[in-house]
XYZ file of N, CA and C in Angstrom:
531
model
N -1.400 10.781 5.858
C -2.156 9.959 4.938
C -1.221 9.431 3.859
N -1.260 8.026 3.284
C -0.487 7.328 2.811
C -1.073 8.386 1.176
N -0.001 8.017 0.011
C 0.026 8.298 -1.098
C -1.035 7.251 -1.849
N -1.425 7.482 -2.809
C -2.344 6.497 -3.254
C -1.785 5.628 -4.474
N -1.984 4.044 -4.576
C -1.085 3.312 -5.241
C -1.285 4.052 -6.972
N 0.412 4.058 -7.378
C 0.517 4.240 -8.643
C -0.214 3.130 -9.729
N -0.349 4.044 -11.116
C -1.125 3.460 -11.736
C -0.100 1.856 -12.521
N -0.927 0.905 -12.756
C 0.327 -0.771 -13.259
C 1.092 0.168 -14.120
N 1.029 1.088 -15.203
C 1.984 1.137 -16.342
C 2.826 2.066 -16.009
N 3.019 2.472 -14.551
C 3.715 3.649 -14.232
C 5.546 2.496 -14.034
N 6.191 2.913 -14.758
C 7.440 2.329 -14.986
C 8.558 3.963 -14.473
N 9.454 3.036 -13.611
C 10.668 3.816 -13.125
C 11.929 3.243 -13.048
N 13.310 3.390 -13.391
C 13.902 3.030 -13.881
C 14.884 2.347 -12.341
N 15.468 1.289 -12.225
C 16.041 0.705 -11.108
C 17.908 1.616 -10.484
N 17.897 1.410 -9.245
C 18.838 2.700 -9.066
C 19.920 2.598 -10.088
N 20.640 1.583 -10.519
C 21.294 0.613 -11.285
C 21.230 1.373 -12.810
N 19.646 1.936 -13.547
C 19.324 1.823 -14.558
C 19.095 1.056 -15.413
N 19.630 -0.133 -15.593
C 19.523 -1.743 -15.864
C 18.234 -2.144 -15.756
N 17.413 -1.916 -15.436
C 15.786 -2.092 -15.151
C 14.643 -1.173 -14.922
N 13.658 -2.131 -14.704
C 12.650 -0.757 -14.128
C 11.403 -1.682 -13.779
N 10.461 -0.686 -12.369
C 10.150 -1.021 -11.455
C 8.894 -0.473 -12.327
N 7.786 -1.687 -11.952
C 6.256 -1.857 -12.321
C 5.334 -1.682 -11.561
N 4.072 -1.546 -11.431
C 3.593 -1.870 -10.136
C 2.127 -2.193 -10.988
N 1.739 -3.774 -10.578
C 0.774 -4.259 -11.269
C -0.182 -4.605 -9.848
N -2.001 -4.093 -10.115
C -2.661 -4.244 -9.244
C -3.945 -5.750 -9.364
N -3.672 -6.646 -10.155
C -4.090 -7.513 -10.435
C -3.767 -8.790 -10.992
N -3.889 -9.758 -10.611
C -3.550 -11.408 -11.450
C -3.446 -11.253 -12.910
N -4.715 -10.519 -13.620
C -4.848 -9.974 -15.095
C -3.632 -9.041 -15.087
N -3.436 -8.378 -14.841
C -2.493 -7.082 -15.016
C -0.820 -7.659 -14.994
N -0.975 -9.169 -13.919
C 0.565 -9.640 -13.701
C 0.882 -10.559 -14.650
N -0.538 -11.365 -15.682
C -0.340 -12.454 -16.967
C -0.165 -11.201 -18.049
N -0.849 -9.757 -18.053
C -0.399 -9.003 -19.244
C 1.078 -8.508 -18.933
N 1.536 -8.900 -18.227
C 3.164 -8.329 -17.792
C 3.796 -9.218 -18.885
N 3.734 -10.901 -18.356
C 4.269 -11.765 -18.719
C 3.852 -11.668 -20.869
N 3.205 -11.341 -20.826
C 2.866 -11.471 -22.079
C 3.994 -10.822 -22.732
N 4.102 -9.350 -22.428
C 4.547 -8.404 -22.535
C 6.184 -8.744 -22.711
N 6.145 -9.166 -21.875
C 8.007 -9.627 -21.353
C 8.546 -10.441 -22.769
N 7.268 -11.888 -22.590
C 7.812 -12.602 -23.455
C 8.271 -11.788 -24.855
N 7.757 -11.012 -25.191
C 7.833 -10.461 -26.776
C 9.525 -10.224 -26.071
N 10.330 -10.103 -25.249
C 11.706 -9.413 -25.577
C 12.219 -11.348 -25.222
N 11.844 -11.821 -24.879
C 12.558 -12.819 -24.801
C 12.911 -13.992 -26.259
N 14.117 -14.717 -26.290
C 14.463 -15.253 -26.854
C 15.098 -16.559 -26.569
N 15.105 -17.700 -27.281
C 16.223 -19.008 -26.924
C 17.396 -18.341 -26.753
N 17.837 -18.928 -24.991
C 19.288 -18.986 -24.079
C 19.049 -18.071 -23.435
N 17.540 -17.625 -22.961
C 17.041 -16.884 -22.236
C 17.477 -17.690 -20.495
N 17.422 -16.477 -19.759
C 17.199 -17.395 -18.206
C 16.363 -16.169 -17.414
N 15.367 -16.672 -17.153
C 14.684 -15.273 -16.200
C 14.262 -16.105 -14.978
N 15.075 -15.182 -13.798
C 14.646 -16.307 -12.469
C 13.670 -15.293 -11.662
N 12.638 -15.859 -10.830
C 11.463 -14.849 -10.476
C 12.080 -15.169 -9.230
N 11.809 -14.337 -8.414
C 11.696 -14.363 -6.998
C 10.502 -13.050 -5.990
N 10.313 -13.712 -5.108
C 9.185 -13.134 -4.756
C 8.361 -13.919 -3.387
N 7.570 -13.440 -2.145
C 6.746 -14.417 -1.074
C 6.294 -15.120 -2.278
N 5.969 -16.308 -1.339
C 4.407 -17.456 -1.662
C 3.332 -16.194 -1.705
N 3.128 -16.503 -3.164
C 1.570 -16.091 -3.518
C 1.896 -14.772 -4.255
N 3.301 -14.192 -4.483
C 3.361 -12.748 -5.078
C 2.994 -12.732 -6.514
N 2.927 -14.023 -7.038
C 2.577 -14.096 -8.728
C 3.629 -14.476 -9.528
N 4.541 -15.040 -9.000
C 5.682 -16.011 -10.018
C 5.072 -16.849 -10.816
N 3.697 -17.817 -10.475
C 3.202 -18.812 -11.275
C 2.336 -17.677 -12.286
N 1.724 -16.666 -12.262
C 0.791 -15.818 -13.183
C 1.251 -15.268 -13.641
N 2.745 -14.527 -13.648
C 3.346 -14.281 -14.148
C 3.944 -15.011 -15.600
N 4.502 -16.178 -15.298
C 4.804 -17.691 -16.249
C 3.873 -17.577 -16.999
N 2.485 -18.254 -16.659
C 1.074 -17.812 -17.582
C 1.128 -17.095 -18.534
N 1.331 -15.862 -17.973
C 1.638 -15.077 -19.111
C 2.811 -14.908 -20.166
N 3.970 -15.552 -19.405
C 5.123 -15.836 -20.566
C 4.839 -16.923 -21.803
N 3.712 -18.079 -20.854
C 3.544 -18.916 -21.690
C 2.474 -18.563 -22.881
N 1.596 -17.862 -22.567
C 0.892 -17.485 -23.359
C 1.531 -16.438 -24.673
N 2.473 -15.322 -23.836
C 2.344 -14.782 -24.910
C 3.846 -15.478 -25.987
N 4.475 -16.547 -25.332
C 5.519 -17.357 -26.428
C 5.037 -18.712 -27.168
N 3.357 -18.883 -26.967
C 2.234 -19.804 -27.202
C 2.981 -21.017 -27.176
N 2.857 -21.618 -26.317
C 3.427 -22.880 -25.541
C 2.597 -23.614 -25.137
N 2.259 -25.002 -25.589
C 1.155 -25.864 -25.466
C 1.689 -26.479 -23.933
N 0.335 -26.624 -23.349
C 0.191 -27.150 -22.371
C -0.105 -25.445 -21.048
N -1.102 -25.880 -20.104
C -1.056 -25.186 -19.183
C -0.361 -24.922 -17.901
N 0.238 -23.879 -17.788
C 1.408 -23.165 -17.124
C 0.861 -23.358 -15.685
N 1.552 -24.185 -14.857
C 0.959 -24.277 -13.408
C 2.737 -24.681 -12.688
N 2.602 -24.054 -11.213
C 3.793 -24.307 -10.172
C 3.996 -25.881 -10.538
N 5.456 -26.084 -10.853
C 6.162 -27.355 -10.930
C 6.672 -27.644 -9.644
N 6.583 -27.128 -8.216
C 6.562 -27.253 -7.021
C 6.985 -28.441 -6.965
N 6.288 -29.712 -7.320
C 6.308 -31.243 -6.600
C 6.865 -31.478 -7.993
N 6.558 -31.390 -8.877
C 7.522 -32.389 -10.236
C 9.216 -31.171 -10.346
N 9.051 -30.340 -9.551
C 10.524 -29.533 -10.112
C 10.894 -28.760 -11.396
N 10.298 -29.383 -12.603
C 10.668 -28.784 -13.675
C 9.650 -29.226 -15.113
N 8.976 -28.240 -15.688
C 7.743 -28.653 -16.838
C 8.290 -28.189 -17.761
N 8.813 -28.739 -18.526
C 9.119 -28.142 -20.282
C 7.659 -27.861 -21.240
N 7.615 -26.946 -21.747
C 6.425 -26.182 -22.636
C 6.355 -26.163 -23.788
N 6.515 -26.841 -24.917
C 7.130 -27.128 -26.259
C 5.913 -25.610 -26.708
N 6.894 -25.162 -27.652
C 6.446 -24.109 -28.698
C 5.288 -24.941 -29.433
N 3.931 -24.042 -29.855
C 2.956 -24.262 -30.382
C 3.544 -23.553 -32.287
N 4.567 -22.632 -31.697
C 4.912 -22.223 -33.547
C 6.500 -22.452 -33.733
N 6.941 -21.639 -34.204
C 8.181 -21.415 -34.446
C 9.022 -21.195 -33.002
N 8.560 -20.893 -32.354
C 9.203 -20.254 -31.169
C 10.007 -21.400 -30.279
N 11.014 -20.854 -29.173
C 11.605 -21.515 -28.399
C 10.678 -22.274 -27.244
N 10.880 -23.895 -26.939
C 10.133 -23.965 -25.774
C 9.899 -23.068 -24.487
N 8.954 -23.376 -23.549
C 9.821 -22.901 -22.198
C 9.523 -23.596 -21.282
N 11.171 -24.001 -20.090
C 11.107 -24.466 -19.572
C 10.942 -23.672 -18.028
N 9.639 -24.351 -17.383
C 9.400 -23.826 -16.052
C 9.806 -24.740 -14.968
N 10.644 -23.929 -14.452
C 11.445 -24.575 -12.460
C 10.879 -23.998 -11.230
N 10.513 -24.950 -10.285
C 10.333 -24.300 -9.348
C 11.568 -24.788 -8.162
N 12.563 -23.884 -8.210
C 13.534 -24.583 -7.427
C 13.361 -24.153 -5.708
N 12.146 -23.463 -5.216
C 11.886 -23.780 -4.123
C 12.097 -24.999 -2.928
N 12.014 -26.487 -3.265
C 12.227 -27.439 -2.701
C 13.714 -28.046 -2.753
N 14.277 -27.059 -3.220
C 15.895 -27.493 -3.391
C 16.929 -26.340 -2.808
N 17.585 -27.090 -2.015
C 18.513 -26.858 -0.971
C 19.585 -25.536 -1.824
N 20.081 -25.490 -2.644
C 21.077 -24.777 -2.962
C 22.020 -24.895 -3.975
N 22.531 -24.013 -4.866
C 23.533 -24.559 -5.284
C 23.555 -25.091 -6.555
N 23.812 -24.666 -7.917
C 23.779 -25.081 -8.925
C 23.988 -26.929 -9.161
N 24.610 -27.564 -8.048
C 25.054 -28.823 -8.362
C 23.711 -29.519 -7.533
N 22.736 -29.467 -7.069
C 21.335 -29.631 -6.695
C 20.365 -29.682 -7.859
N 20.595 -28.726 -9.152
C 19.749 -28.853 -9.755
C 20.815 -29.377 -11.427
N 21.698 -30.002 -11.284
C 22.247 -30.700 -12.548
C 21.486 -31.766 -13.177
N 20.853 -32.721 -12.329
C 19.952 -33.340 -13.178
C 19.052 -32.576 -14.187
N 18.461 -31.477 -13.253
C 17.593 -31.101 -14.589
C 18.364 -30.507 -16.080
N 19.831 -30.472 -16.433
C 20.255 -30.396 -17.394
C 19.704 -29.231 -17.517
N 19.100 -28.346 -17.181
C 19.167 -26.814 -17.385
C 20.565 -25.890 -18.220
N 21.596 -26.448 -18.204
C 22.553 -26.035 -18.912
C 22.586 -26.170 -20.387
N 22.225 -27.903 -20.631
C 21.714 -28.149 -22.111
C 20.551 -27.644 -22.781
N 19.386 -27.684 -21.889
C 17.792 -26.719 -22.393
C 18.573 -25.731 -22.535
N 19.275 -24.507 -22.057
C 19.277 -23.118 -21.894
C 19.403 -22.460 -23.307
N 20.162 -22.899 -23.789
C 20.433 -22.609 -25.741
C 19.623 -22.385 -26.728
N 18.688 -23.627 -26.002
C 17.295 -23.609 -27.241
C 16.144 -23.632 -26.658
N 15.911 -22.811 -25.261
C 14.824 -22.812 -24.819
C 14.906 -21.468 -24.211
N 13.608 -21.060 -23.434
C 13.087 -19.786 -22.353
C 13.241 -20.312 -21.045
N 14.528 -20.026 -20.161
C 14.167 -21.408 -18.587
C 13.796 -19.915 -17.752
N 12.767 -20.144 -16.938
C 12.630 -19.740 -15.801
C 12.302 -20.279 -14.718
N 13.284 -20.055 -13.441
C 13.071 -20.586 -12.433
C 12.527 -19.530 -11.182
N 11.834 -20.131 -10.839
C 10.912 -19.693 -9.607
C 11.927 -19.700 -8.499
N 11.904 -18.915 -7.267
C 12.782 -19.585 -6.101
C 14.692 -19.369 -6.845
N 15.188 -18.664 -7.684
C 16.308 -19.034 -8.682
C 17.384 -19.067 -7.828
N 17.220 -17.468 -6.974
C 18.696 -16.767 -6.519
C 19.466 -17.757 -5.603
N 20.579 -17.362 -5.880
C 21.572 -18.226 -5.101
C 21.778 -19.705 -5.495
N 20.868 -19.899 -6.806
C 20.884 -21.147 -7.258
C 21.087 -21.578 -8.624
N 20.969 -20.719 -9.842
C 21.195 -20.816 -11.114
C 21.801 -20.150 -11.473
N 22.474 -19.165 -10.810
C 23.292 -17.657 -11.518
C 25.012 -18.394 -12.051
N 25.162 -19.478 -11.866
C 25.800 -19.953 -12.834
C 25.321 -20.342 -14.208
N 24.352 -20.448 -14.264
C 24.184 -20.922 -15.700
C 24.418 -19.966 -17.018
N 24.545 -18.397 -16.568
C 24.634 -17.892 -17.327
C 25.075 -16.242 -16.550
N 25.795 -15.128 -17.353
C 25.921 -14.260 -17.052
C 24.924 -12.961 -17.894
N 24.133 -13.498 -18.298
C 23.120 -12.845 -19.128
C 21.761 -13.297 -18.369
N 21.346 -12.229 -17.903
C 20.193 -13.004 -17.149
C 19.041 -11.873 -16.512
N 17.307 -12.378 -16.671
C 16.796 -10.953 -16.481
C 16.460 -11.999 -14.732
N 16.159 -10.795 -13.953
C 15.605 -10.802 -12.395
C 14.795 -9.638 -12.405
N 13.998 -10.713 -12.107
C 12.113 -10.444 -11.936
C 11.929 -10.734 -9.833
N 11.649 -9.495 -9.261
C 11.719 -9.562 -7.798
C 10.223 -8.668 -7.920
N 9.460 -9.492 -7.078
C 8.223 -9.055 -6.748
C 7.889 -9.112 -5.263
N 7.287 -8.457 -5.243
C 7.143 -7.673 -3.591
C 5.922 -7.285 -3.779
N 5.117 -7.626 -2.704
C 3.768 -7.814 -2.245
C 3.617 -7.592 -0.890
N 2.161 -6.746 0.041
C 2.097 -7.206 1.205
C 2.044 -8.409 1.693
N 2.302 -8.130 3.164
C 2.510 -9.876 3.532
C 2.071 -9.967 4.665
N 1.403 -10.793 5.273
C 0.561 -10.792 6.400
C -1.086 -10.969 6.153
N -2.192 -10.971 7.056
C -3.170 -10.997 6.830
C -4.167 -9.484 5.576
N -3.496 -9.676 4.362
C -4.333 -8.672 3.762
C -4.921 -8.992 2.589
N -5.742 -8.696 1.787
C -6.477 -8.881 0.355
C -5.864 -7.653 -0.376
N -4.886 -7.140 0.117
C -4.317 -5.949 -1.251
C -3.438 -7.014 -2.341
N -4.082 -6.446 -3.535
C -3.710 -7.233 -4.604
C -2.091 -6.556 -5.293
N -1.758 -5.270 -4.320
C -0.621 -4.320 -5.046
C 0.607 -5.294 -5.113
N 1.118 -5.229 -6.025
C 2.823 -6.066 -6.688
C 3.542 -4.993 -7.014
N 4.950 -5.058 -6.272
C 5.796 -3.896 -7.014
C 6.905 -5.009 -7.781
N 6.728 -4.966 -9.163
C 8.020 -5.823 -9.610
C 8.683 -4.860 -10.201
N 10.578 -5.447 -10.239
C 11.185 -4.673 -10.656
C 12.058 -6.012 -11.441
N 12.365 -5.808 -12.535
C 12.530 -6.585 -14.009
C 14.064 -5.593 -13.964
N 15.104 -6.681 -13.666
C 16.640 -6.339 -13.838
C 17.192 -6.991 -15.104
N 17.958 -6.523 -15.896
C 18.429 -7.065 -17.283
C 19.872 -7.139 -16.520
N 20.511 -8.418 -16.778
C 21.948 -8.496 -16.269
C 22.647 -9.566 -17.651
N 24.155 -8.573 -17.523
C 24.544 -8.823 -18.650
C 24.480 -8.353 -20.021
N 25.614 -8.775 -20.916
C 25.659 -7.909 -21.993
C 24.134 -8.404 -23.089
N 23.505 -9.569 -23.172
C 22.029 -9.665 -23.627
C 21.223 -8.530 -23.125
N 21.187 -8.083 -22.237
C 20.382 -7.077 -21.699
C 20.599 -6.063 -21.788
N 22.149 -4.978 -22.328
C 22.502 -3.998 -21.865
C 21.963 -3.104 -23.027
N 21.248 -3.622 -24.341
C 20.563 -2.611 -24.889
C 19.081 -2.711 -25.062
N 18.396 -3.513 -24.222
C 16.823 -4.080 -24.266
C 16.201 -3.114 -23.456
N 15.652 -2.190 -23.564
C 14.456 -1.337 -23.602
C 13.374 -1.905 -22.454
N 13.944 -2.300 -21.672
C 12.554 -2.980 -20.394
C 11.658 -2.131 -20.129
N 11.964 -0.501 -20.262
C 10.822 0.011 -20.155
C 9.671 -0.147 -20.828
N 9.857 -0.812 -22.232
C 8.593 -1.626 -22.311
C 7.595 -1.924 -21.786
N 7.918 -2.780 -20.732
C 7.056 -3.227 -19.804
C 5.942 -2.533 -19.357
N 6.139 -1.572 -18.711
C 5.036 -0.674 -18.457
C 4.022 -0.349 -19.060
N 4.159 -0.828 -20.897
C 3.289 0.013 -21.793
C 1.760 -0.395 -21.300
C-alpha cells in the first residue's frame, strides 16, 4: 500500500541543500506558493519554472503577481511570448515569458531584451532551461512534477532551487510555511 500524500507545508531540503521540495495539493495552495515566494523576490530577479503542460507554471505566476501586486491579470504569454506587469506600488514590475514556442538558445529570445528588463524587474520564464541561464548566474529553479497521463490527482511536488551567490543565504524554507 502506497504512503499517503504529504501534507503542502511539509518542506525538505534538496540533495544539494540549496533548496527545498514542497508538495502543494491544489491550484489555491500553488497561487499561495507564489505569493509566498514573491515576498523573497526582488528587481534582477530571474526565476525560470519548468514543469508538464498543466503542472501550474501559469498559477503559480498568479500568485507571484499577486503577491508583488502587479496590475493587469497574470495569464500564459504562450502566443504573445512575453507580458510585462507594471508594479501597482513601489515594487519591481514583472515580466512573464513563456519560452515554450522557442527553439533554443539565449540568441532566440534577444529581442525580448530580457537582459535590459532583468535589473529593474521580476522575469520569469516558463519553459526557461536550456534557454536563459545566460542571463544571469543568480537564479531560483522552480521544477514541478505532477502525474501525467489520464488522472484528476491534483498532487505537485515542486522543488524551488536558489542558484548563485543571491540565493546562498535566502531561507527558501520559507516556502512551506
Amino acid at each position: 500500500m502506497e504512503a499517503p500524500a504529504a501534507p503542502h507545508n511539509q518542506a525538505e531540503p534538496t540533495r544539494d541543500g540549496a533548496g527545498v521540495q514542497i508538495i502543494v495539493t491544489s491550484p489555491e495552495q500553488m497561487r499561495d506558493l507564489g505569493r509566498r515566494l514573491a515576498k523573497l523576490l526582488r528587481a534582477g530577479d530571474l526565476v525560470m519554472l519548468n514543469g508538464e503542460l498543466g503542472a501550474g507554471k501559469t498559477t503559480l505566476t498568479r500568485g507571484l503577481g499577486e503577491g508583488l501586486s502587479v496590475r493587469g491579470a497574470v495569464t500564459s504569454p504562450t502566443f504573445v511570448i512575453a507580458r510585462v506587469h507594471p508594479s501597482l506600488g513601489g515594487g519591481p514590475p514583472l515580466v512573464h515569458v513563456d519560452a515554450y514556442r522557442l527553439g533554443g538558445g539565449l540568441d532566440e529570445m534577444e529581442d525580448l531584451d530580457l537582459d535590459v528588463s532583468l535589473s529593474d524587474s521580476v522575469i520569469v520564464v516558463e519553459w526557461g532551461e536550456g534557454k536563459v541561464e545566460e542571463l544571469t548566474d543568480d537564479r531560483l529553479h522552480v521544477v514541478i512534477h505532477r502525474a501525467v497521463g489520464d488522472t484528476t490527482d491534483e498532487v505537485r511536488h515542486v522543488t524551488v532551487t536558489g542558484l548563485g551567490g543571491r540565493w546562498a543565504t535566502v531561507e527558501l524554507s520559507v516556502l512551506a510555511a
